[in-house]
PDB file of C-alpha atoms in Angstrom:
ATOM      1  CA  GLY A   1       0.000   0.000   0.000  1.00 58.00           C
ATOM      2  CA  ALA A   2       0.877   3.647  -0.132  1.00 79.00           C
ATOM      3  CA  GLY A   3       3.324   4.873   2.424  1.00 93.00           C
ATOM      4  CA  VAL A   4       3.562   8.220   4.150  1.00 96.00           C
ATOM      5  CA  SER A   5       3.730  11.037   1.646  1.00 97.00           C
ATOM      6  CA  GLN A   6       4.973  14.570   2.129  1.00 97.00           C
ATOM      7  CA  SER A   7       4.796  17.686   0.017  1.00 96.00           C
ATOM      8  CA  PRO A   8       6.569  19.595  -1.269  1.00 97.00           C
ATOM      9  CA  SER A   9       9.724  17.555  -1.525  1.00 96.00           C
ATOM     10  CA  ASN A  10      11.791  20.723  -1.623  1.00 97.00           C
ATOM     11  CA  LYS A  11      10.986  24.238  -0.539  1.00 97.00           C
ATOM     12  CA  VAL A  12      13.184  27.289  -0.889  1.00 97.00           C
ATOM     13  CA  THR A  13      11.971  30.428   0.804  1.00 97.00           C
ATOM     14  CA  GLU A  14      13.234  33.798   1.887  1.00 97.00           C
ATOM     15  CA  LYS A  15      13.881  34.699   5.462  1.00 96.00           C
ATOM     16  CA  GLY A  16      10.764  36.094   7.071  1.00 97.00           C
ATOM     17  CA  LYS A  17       8.264  34.257   4.870  1.00 97.00           C
ATOM     18  CA  ASP A  18       5.780  31.672   6.149  1.00 98.00           C
ATOM     19  CA  VAL A  19       5.843  28.071   4.882  1.00 98.00           C
ATOM     20  CA  GLU A  20       3.453  25.143   5.093  1.00 98.00           C
ATOM     21  CA  LEU A  21       4.566  21.538   4.918  1.00 98.00           C
ATOM     22  CA  ARG A  22       2.086  18.754   4.346  1.00 97.00           C
ATOM     23  CA  CYS A  23       1.988  15.141   5.495  1.00 97.00           C
ATOM     24  CA  ASP A  24      -0.370  12.372   4.404  1.00 96.00           C
ATOM     25  CA  PRO A  25      -0.063   9.443   6.809  1.00 95.00           C
ATOM     26  CA  ILE A  26      -0.744   5.820   6.052  1.00 94.00           C
ATOM     27  CA  SER A  27      -4.479   5.199   5.985  1.00 91.00           C
ATOM     28  CA  GLY A  28      -5.719   3.937   9.319  1.00 88.00           C
ATOM     29  CA  HIS A  29      -2.723   5.143  11.305  1.00 91.00           C
ATOM     30  CA  THR A  30      -3.932   7.120  14.265  1.00 89.00           C
ATOM     31  CA  ALA A  31      -0.581   8.452  15.455  1.00 90.00           C
ATOM     32  CA  LEU A  32       1.359  11.071  13.489  1.00 93.00           C
ATOM     33  CA  TYR A  33       4.742  12.589  14.295  1.00 94.00           C
ATOM     34  CA  TRP A  34       6.857  15.422  12.951  1.00 96.00           C
ATOM     35  CA  TYR A  35      10.630  15.366  13.281  1.00 96.00           C
ATOM     36  CA  ARG A  36      13.370  17.663  12.038  1.00 96.00           C
ATOM     37  CA  GLN A  37      16.646  16.391  10.611  1.00 93.00           C
ATOM     38  CA  SER A  38      19.428  18.931  10.477  1.00 88.00           C
ATOM     39  CA  LEU A  39      23.177  18.863  10.246  1.00 78.00           C
ATOM     40  CA  GLY A  40      24.758  18.753  13.635  1.00 71.00           C
ATOM     41  CA  GLN A  41      21.442  18.258  15.409  1.00 75.00           C
ATOM     42  CA  GLY A  42      20.474  14.817  14.231  1.00 83.00           C
ATOM     43  CA  LEU A  43      16.786  13.984  14.376  1.00 91.00           C
ATOM     44  CA  GLU A  44      14.655  16.058  16.720  1.00 92.00           C
ATOM     45  CA  PHE A  45      11.085  15.351  17.744  1.00 92.00           C
ATOM     46  CA  LEU A  46       8.757  18.272  17.082  1.00 95.00           C
ATOM     47  CA  ILE A  47       5.121  17.332  17.649  1.00 94.00           C
ATOM     48  CA  TYR A  48       2.893  14.281  17.988  1.00 91.00           C
ATOM     49  CA  PHE A  49      -0.807  13.696  17.305  1.00 91.00           C
ATOM     50  CA  GLN A  50      -2.801  10.748  18.587  1.00 87.00           C
ATOM     51  CA  GLY A  51      -6.400  10.449  17.507  1.00 82.00           C
ATOM     52  CA  ASN A  52      -8.533  13.230  18.944  1.00 80.00           C
ATOM     53  CA  SER A  53      -6.264  13.893  21.904  1.00 83.00           C
ATOM     54  CA  ALA A  54      -4.493  17.190  22.391  1.00 85.00           C
ATOM     55  CA  PRO A  55      -1.191  17.112  20.517  1.00 89.00           C
ATOM     56  CA  ASP A  56       2.120  16.832  22.317  1.00 89.00           C
ATOM     57  CA  LYS A  57       3.887  20.020  21.250  1.00 91.00           C
ATOM     58  CA  SER A  58       6.816  19.664  23.605  1.00 89.00           C
ATOM     59  CA  GLY A  59       9.396  19.501  20.829  1.00 91.00           C
ATOM     60  CA  LEU A  60       8.442  22.638  18.932  1.00 94.00           C
ATOM     61  CA  PRO A  61      11.472  24.961  19.068  1.00 93.00           C
ATOM     62  CA  SER A  62       9.574  28.248  19.141  1.00 94.00           C
ATOM     63  CA  ASP A  63       6.106  29.734  18.842  1.00 95.00           C
ATOM     64  CA  ARG A  64       6.786  30.319  15.150  1.00 97.00           C
ATOM     65  CA  PHE A  65       6.131  26.612  14.682  1.00 97.00           C
ATOM     66  CA  SER A  66       2.643  25.156  14.728  1.00 96.00           C
ATOM     67  CA  ALA A  67       0.908  22.108  13.351  1.00 96.00           C
ATOM     68  CA  GLU A  68      -2.567  20.827  12.890  1.00 94.00           C
ATOM     69  CA  ARG A  69      -4.137  17.588  11.868  1.00 93.00           C
ATOM     70  CA  THR A  70      -7.470  17.739  10.152  1.00 84.00           C
ATOM     71  CA  GLY A  71      -9.964  14.920  10.391  1.00 81.00           C
ATOM     72  CA  GLY A  72      -7.435  12.686  12.040  1.00 77.00           C
ATOM     73  CA  SER A  73      -5.561  12.305   8.777  1.00 89.00           C
ATOM     74  CA  VAL A  74      -3.583  14.958   6.899  1.00 94.00           C
ATOM     75  CA  SER A  75      -1.274  17.176   8.906  1.00 96.00           C
ATOM     76  CA  THR A  76       0.223  20.562   8.129  1.00 97.00           C
ATOM     77  CA  LEU A  77       3.319  21.963   9.805  1.00 97.00           C
ATOM     78  CA  THR A  78       3.498  25.749   9.568  1.00 97.00           C
ATOM     79  CA  ILE A  79       6.592  27.814  10.182  1.00 97.00           C
ATOM     80  CA  GLN A  80       6.012  31.544  10.431  1.00 98.00           C
ATOM     81  CA  ARG A  81       8.637  34.205   9.792  1.00 97.00           C
ATOM     82  CA  THR A  82      11.205  31.624   8.759  1.00 97.00           C
ATOM     83  CA  GLN A  83      14.797  31.981   9.879  1.00 96.00           C
ATOM     84  CA  GLN A  84      17.930  30.525   8.352  1.00 95.00           C
ATOM     85  CA  GLU A  85      18.294  28.132  11.271  1.00 94.00           C
ATOM     86  CA  ASP A  86      14.965  26.575  10.248  1.00 96.00           C
ATOM     87  CA  SER A  87      16.697  25.069   7.215  1.00 96.00           C
ATOM     88  CA  ALA A  88      16.460  21.305   7.603  1.00 96.00           C
ATOM     89  CA  VAL A  89      14.677  18.218   6.370  1.00 96.00           C
ATOM     90  CA  TYR A  90      11.277  17.892   8.000  1.00 98.00           C
ATOM     91  CA  LEU A  91      10.156  14.296   8.399  1.00 97.00           C
ATOM     92  CA  CYS A  92       6.687  13.027   9.075  1.00 97.00           C
ATOM     93  CA  ALA A  93       5.951   9.565  10.444  1.00 95.00           C
ATOM     94  CA  SER A  94       2.828   7.651  11.285  1.00 93.00           C
ATOM     95  CA  SER A  95       2.082   4.549  13.304  1.00 91.00           C
ATOM     96  CA  LEU A  96      -0.893   2.325  13.787  1.00 86.00           C
ATOM     97  CA  SER A  97      -1.704   3.247  17.356  1.00 71.00           C
ATOM     98  CA  SER A  98       0.432   4.930  19.913  1.00 56.00           C
ATOM     99  CA  GLY A  99      -0.084   3.968  23.512  1.00 60.00           C
ATOM    100  CA  VAL A 100       1.557   0.751  22.458  1.00 59.00           C
ATOM    101  CA  ARG A 101       5.103   1.999  22.517  1.00 60.00           C
ATOM    102  CA  THR A 102       6.510  -0.662  20.293  1.00 67.00           C
ATOM    103  CA  ASP A 103       4.531   0.368  17.249  1.00 81.00           C
ATOM    104  CA  THR A 104       6.731   0.855  14.234  1.00 87.00           C
ATOM    105  CA  GLN A 105       6.876   4.378  12.890  1.00 91.00           C
ATOM    106  CA  TYR A 106       6.784   4.672   9.104  1.00 94.00           C
ATOM    107  CA  PHE A 107       8.539   7.703   7.758  1.00 96.00           C
ATOM    108  CA  GLY A 108       7.837   9.851   4.763  1.00 97.00           C
ATOM    109  CA  PRO A 109      10.485  11.021   2.310  1.00 96.00           C
ATOM    110  CA  GLY A 110      10.785  14.394   3.992  1.00 96.00           C
ATOM    111  CA  THR A 111      10.569  18.000   2.892  1.00 97.00           C
ATOM    112  CA  ARG A 112      13.889  19.774   2.471  1.00 96.00           C
ATOM    113  CA  LEU A 113      13.437  23.373   3.565  1.00 97.00           C
ATOM    114  CA  THR A 114      16.027  25.967   2.647  1.00 97.00           C
ATOM    115  CA  VAL A 115      15.710  29.468   4.045  1.00 96.00           C
ATOM    116  CA  LEU A 116      17.802  32.019   2.197  1.00 95.00           C
TER     117      LEU A 116
ATOM    118  CA  ALA B   1      16.712  13.933  31.014  1.00 75.00           C
ATOM    119  CA  GLN B   2      16.300  11.425  28.255  1.00 84.00           C
ATOM    120  CA  ARG B   3      19.199  11.343  25.899  1.00 89.00           C
ATOM    121  CA  VAL B   4      20.686   9.075  23.263  1.00 94.00           C
ATOM    122  CA  THR B   5      24.357   9.345  22.426  1.00 95.00           C
ATOM    123  CA  GLN B   6      26.074   7.932  19.384  1.00 96.00           C
ATOM    124  CA  PRO B   7      29.709   8.878  19.841  1.00 95.00           C
ATOM    125  CA  GLU B   8      30.851   8.175  16.300  1.00 94.00           C
ATOM    126  CA  LYS B   9      29.752  10.359  13.409  1.00 93.00           C
ATOM    127  CA  LEU B  10      31.494   8.134  10.901  1.00 96.00           C
ATOM    128  CA  LEU B  11      32.567   4.514  11.035  1.00 97.00           C
ATOM    129  CA  SER B  12      34.541   3.183   8.120  1.00 97.00           C
ATOM    130  CA  VAL B  13      35.334  -0.516   7.763  1.00 97.00           C
ATOM    131  CA  PHE B  14      36.320  -2.925   5.031  1.00 97.00           C
ATOM    132  CA  LYS B  15      33.933  -5.503   3.638  1.00 97.00           C
ATOM    133  CA  GLY B  16      33.959  -8.633   5.765  1.00 97.00           C
ATOM    134  CA  ALA B  17      35.152  -6.855   8.894  1.00 97.00           C
ATOM    135  CA  PRO B  18      33.074  -6.816  12.095  1.00 97.00           C
ATOM    136  CA  VAL B  19      31.013  -3.738  12.818  1.00 97.00           C
ATOM    137  CA  GLU B  20      29.891  -2.226  16.091  1.00 97.00           C
ATOM    138  CA  LEU B  21      27.925   1.013  16.142  1.00 98.00           C
ATOM    139  CA  LYS B  22      27.792   2.387  19.636  1.00 97.00           C
ATOM    140  CA  CYS B  23      24.729   3.759  21.364  1.00 97.00           C
ATOM    141  CA  ASN B  24      24.365   4.869  24.960  1.00 96.00           C
ATOM    142  CA  TYR B  25      21.230   6.217  26.534  1.00 95.00           C
ATOM    143  CA  SER B  26      20.093   8.107  29.563  1.00 92.00           C
ATOM    144  CA  TYR B  27      16.687   7.260  30.956  1.00 86.00           C
ATOM    145  CA  SER B  28      15.468   6.618  34.461  1.00 79.00           C
ATOM    146  CA  GLY B  29      12.708   4.128  33.702  1.00 78.00           C
ATOM    147  CA  SER B  30      12.453   1.133  31.400  1.00 79.00           C
ATOM    148  CA  PRO B  31      13.165   2.347  27.903  1.00 83.00           C
ATOM    149  CA  GLU B  32      12.429   0.804  24.583  1.00 88.00           C
ATOM    150  CA  LEU B  33      15.369   1.003  22.225  1.00 91.00           C
ATOM    151  CA  PHE B  34      15.414   0.926  18.446  1.00 93.00           C
ATOM    152  CA  TRP B  35      17.813   1.152  15.557  1.00 96.00           C
ATOM    153  CA  TYR B  36      16.623   2.989  12.459  1.00 96.00           C
ATOM    154  CA  VAL B  37      18.529   3.044   9.180  1.00 96.00           C
ATOM    155  CA  GLN B  38      18.511   5.387   6.225  1.00 95.00           C
ATOM    156  CA  TYR B  39      20.080   4.104   3.018  1.00 96.00           C
ATOM    157  CA  SER B  40      21.110   6.562   0.346  1.00 94.00           C
ATOM    158  CA  ARG B  41      18.065   8.211  -1.261  1.00 92.00           C
ATOM    159  CA  GLN B  42      15.682   6.075   0.788  1.00 94.00           C
ATOM    160  CA  ARG B  43      13.403   6.742   3.696  1.00 95.00           C
ATOM    161  CA  LEU B  44      14.281   6.273   7.307  1.00 95.00           C
ATOM    162  CA  GLN B  45      13.116   2.806   8.325  1.00 94.00           C
ATOM    163  CA  LEU B  46      13.121   0.586  11.353  1.00 93.00           C
ATOM    164  CA  LEU B  47      15.985  -1.904  11.457  1.00 94.00           C
ATOM    165  CA  LEU B  48      15.350  -3.603  14.769  1.00 92.00           C
ATOM    166  CA  ARG B  49      14.023  -3.121  18.279  1.00 88.00           C
ATOM    167  CA  HIS B  50      15.340  -4.536  21.495  1.00 84.00           C
ATOM    168  CA  ILE B  51      12.174  -6.271  22.639  1.00 78.00           C
ATOM    169  CA  SER B  52      12.088  -8.439  19.538  1.00 79.00           C
ATOM    170  CA  ARG B  53      15.557  -9.811  20.165  1.00 76.00           C
ATOM    171  CA  GLU B  54      15.801 -10.561  16.476  1.00 80.00           C
ATOM    172  CA  SER B  55      18.531 -10.407  13.884  1.00 83.00           C
ATOM    173  CA  ILE B  56      17.810  -8.308  10.834  1.00 86.00           C
ATOM    174  CA  LYS B  57      20.156  -8.347   7.845  1.00 91.00           C
ATOM    175  CA  GLY B  58      22.721  -9.961  10.106  1.00 92.00           C
ATOM    176  CA  PHE B  59      22.565  -7.145  12.655  1.00 94.00           C
ATOM    177  CA  THR B  60      21.886  -7.702  16.336  1.00 93.00           C
ATOM    178  CA  ALA B  61      21.687  -5.377  19.307  1.00 94.00           C
ATOM    179  CA  ASP B  62      21.511  -6.233  22.981  1.00 88.00           C
ATOM    180  CA  LEU B  63      20.159  -3.915  25.606  1.00 89.00           C
ATOM    181  CA  ASN B  64      22.618  -3.650  28.487  1.00 90.00           C
ATOM    182  CA  LYS B  65      20.832  -1.850  31.291  1.00 88.00           C
ATOM    183  CA  GLY B  66      23.887  -1.860  33.516  1.00 90.00           C
ATOM    184  CA  GLU B  67      25.935   0.018  30.960  1.00 91.00           C
ATOM    185  CA  THR B  68      22.888   1.797  29.501  1.00 93.00           C
ATOM    186  CA  SER B  69      23.978   0.750  26.045  1.00 95.00           C
ATOM    187  CA  PHE B  70      22.356  -0.675  22.938  1.00 95.00           C
ATOM    188  CA  HIS B  71      25.199  -1.241  20.526  1.00 97.00           C
ATOM    189  CA  LEU B  72      24.476  -2.512  17.016  1.00 96.00           C
ATOM    190  CA  LYS B  73      26.702  -5.327  15.801  1.00 96.00           C
ATOM    191  CA  LYS B  74      27.313  -7.347  12.689  1.00 96.00           C
ATOM    192  CA  PRO B  75      30.083  -9.923  12.391  1.00 96.00           C
ATOM    193  CA  PHE B  76      30.808  -9.420   8.684  1.00 97.00           C
ATOM    194  CA  ALA B  77      29.994  -6.087   7.072  1.00 97.00           C
ATOM    195  CA  GLN B  78      28.716  -5.902   3.507  1.00 97.00           C
ATOM    196  CA  GLU B  79      28.931  -2.964   1.112  1.00 97.00           C
ATOM    197  CA  GLU B  80      25.145  -2.706   1.078  1.00 96.00           C
ATOM    198  CA  ASP B  81      25.231  -1.975   4.803  1.00 97.00           C
ATOM    199  CA  SER B  82      26.603   1.485   4.048  1.00 98.00           C
ATOM    200  CA  ALA B  83      24.014   3.902   5.409  1.00 97.00           C
ATOM    201  CA  MET B  84      23.186   6.296   8.222  1.00 96.00           C
ATOM    202  CA  TYR B  85      22.184   4.525  11.423  1.00 97.00           C
ATOM    203  CA  TYR B  86      20.183   6.142  14.201  1.00 96.00           C
ATOM    204  CA  CYS B  87      19.696   4.772  17.666  1.00 96.00           C
ATOM    205  CA  ALA B  88      16.397   5.835  19.238  1.00 94.00           C
ATOM    206  CA  LEU B  89      14.661   5.614  22.573  1.00 91.00           C
ATOM    207  CA  SER B  90      10.991   5.577  23.423  1.00 86.00           C
ATOM    208  CA  GLY B  91      10.509   6.064  27.086  1.00 70.00           C
ATOM    209  CA  LEU B  92       7.342   7.981  27.668  1.00 62.00           C
ATOM    210  CA  SER B  93       4.169   6.145  28.478  1.00 57.00           C
ATOM    211  CA  ASN B  94       1.279   6.427  26.054  1.00 56.00           C
ATOM    212  CA  THR B  95       3.300   8.072  23.346  1.00 68.00           C
ATOM    213  CA  GLY B  96       5.577   6.626  20.783  1.00 74.00           C
ATOM    214  CA  LYS B  97       7.695   9.666  20.301  1.00 83.00           C
ATOM    215  CA  LEU B  98      11.283   8.804  19.685  1.00 89.00           C
ATOM    216  CA  ILE B  99      14.400  10.448  21.027  1.00 91.00           C
ATOM    217  CA  PHE B 100      17.117   9.944  18.436  1.00 93.00           C
ATOM    218  CA  GLY B 101      20.864   9.981  18.658  1.00 94.00           C
ATOM    219  CA  GLN B 102      22.948  12.080  16.298  1.00 93.00           C
ATOM    220  CA  GLY B 103      23.407   9.216  13.898  1.00 94.00           C
ATOM    221  CA  THR B 104      26.436   7.297  12.673  1.00 96.00           C
ATOM    222  CA  THR B 105      27.355   6.991   9.028  1.00 96.00           C
ATOM    223  CA  LEU B 106      28.628   3.507   8.283  1.00 98.00           C
ATOM    224  CA  GLN B 107      30.883   3.264   5.276  1.00 98.00           C
ATOM    225  CA  VAL B 108      31.803  -0.217   4.130  1.00 97.00           C
ATOM    226  CA  LYS B 109      34.688  -0.198   1.704  1.00 96.00           C
ATOM    227  CA  PRO B 110      35.254  -2.942  -0.862  1.00 94.00           C
TER     228      PRO B 110
END
């Protein structure tokens, strides 16, 4: 079946502009995660959605970052007033059902964001 | 604080040589440990998890709670093992969020 998809695959923007990154999880997966992969920082957790529960936003680096998940499926990560340090690959993952910690997370191909 | 440390950014070995990618963690409870791998131009994917105690592609990893380590080992490296390897920890109840290490690039030379 189809895996996790993300769009766009690449995004180049100017400092100060807002960007939206999209994630389509695997159908039926109730848990959705956003991570950031950057040089020198490795992979950082950003935010996690589980069903209709309030999202865990503990990894968001600043209030310029926000995310939503509509209808328990598609998610959008928004970065306002982008800064050069926001340049990274943003990865989305989904899993069948969190609360069972061993669930495998399936990752998307990522969106490479470059802030000039 | 929860933390995963992979001390080596790059590990370079010759084909057929043994491989050990180091991973140490910091967590006060009972963690779940994973190894994820990202091959060139492919997605990040799960390689193995400690609770399964399985061998995948010849790789094994044993959780050592005394040393708080979860090193990844393979007795004979193959060129196709060249990739970026991430050790990850899941330690929070009712979430699956992963705390990743910095990653180690494994380069297997012919």
